[in-house]
Amino acid sequence: MNARDVHRIISALCFHHAANQYTFDTLFEGSRTAEEKLAYYRQMTVDVVMRYLQCK
């Protein structure tokens, strides 16, 4: 595990969100505000990376 691997994980999560935000908004998240979604995905990214690092 190195910095490049952590960057890859974060980039993948961010790209997926940016590329699919309109589809996911329509299907799953119609009631959240933009600020709520941003806060949720920011925290989710931190949680995923921290859990991944703890397993290594």
PDB file of C-alpha atoms in Angstrom:
ATOM      1  CA  MET A   1       0.000   0.000   0.000  1.00  0.00           C
ATOM      2  CA  ASN A   2       1.443   3.320  -1.017  1.00  0.00           C
ATOM      3  CA  ALA A   3       0.234   6.843  -1.708  1.00  0.00           C
ATOM      4  CA  ARG A   4      -0.529   6.001  -5.338  1.00  0.00           C
ATOM      5  CA  ASP A   5      -2.898   3.200  -4.247  1.00  0.00           C
ATOM      6  CA  VAL A   6      -4.750   5.522  -1.873  1.00  0.00           C
ATOM      7  CA  HIS A   7      -4.985   8.142  -4.626  1.00  0.00           C
ATOM      8  CA  ARG A   8      -6.386   5.507  -6.999  1.00  0.00           C
ATOM      9  CA  ILE A   9      -9.126   4.544  -4.521  1.00  0.00           C
ATOM     10  CA  ILE A  10     -10.127   8.161  -3.898  1.00  0.00           C
ATOM     11  CA  SER A  11     -10.062   8.991  -7.627  1.00  0.00           C
ATOM     12  CA  ALA A  12     -12.207   5.982  -8.472  1.00  0.00           C
ATOM     13  CA  LEU A  13     -14.832   6.947  -5.903  1.00  0.00           C
ATOM     14  CA  CYS A  14     -14.858  10.562  -7.068  1.00  0.00           C
ATOM     15  CA  PHE A  15     -15.012   9.663 -10.769  1.00  0.00           C
ATOM     16  CA  HIS A  16     -17.863   7.220 -10.237  1.00  0.00           C
ATOM     17  CA  HIS A  17     -19.853   9.869  -8.381  1.00  0.00           C
ATOM     18  CA  ALA A  18     -19.214  12.556 -10.999  1.00  0.00           C
ATOM     19  CA  ALA A  19     -19.924  10.263 -13.938  1.00  0.00           C
ATOM     20  CA  ASN A  20     -23.134   8.820 -12.486  1.00  0.00           C
ATOM     21  CA  GLN A  21     -24.523  11.596 -10.316  1.00  0.00           C
ATOM     22  CA  TYR A  22     -27.594  12.337 -12.449  1.00  0.00           C
ATOM     23  CA  THR A  23     -28.602   8.687 -12.760  1.00  0.00           C
ATOM     24  CA  PHE A  24     -28.145   8.060  -9.042  1.00  0.00           C
ATOM     25  CA  ASP A  25     -29.986  11.270  -8.166  1.00  0.00           C
ATOM     26  CA  THR A  26     -32.952  10.214 -10.270  1.00  0.00           C
ATOM     27  CA  LEU A  27     -33.054   6.650  -9.008  1.00  0.00           C
ATOM     28  CA  PHE A  28     -31.995   6.870  -5.373  1.00  0.00           C
ATOM     29  CA  GLU A  29     -31.446  10.337  -3.950  1.00  0.00           C
ATOM     30  CA  GLY A  30     -34.177  12.663  -5.015  1.00  0.00           C
ATOM     31  CA  SER A  31     -34.839  14.010  -1.526  1.00  0.00           C
ATOM     32  CA  ARG A  32     -31.291  15.043  -0.516  1.00  0.00           C
ATOM     33  CA  THR A  33     -29.973  18.520  -1.069  1.00  0.00           C
ATOM     34  CA  ALA A  34     -26.685  19.061  -2.903  1.00  0.00           C
ATOM     35  CA  GLU A  35     -24.985  19.924   0.389  1.00  0.00           C
ATOM     36  CA  GLU A  36     -26.291  16.760   2.053  1.00  0.00           C
ATOM     37  CA  LYS A  37     -25.086  14.595  -0.839  1.00  0.00           C
ATOM     38  CA  LEU A  38     -21.655  16.202  -0.822  1.00  0.00           C
ATOM     39  CA  ALA A  39     -21.261  15.704   2.924  1.00  0.00           C
ATOM     40  CA  TYR A  40     -22.460  12.098   2.680  1.00  0.00           C
ATOM     41  CA  TYR A  41     -20.104  11.150  -0.169  1.00  0.00           C
ATOM     42  CA  ARG A  42     -17.180  12.955   1.411  1.00  0.00           C
ATOM     43  CA  GLN A  43     -17.656  10.985   4.637  1.00  0.00           C
ATOM     44  CA  MET A  44     -18.208   7.743   2.727  1.00  0.00           C
ATOM     45  CA  THR A  45     -14.911   8.245   0.862  1.00  0.00           C
ATOM     46  CA  VAL A  46     -13.059   8.845   4.133  1.00  0.00           C
ATOM     47  CA  ASP A  47     -14.654   5.750   5.693  1.00  0.00           C
ATOM     48  CA  VAL A  48     -13.805   3.521   2.715  1.00  0.00           C
ATOM     49  CA  VAL A  49     -10.181   4.626   2.578  1.00  0.00           C
ATOM     50  CA  MET A  50      -9.681   4.363   6.348  1.00  0.00           C
ATOM     51  CA  ARG A  51     -11.235   0.890   6.500  1.00  0.00           C
ATOM     52  CA  TYR A  52      -9.132  -0.237   3.565  1.00  0.00           C
ATOM     53  CA  LEU A  53      -5.961   1.036   5.215  1.00  0.00           C
ATOM     54  CA  GLN A  54      -6.843  -0.660   8.506  1.00  0.00           C
ATOM     55  CA  CYS A  55      -7.156  -4.020   6.723  1.00  0.00           C
ATOM     56  CA  LYS A  56      -3.682  -3.767   5.204  1.00  0.00           C
TER      57      LYS A  56
END
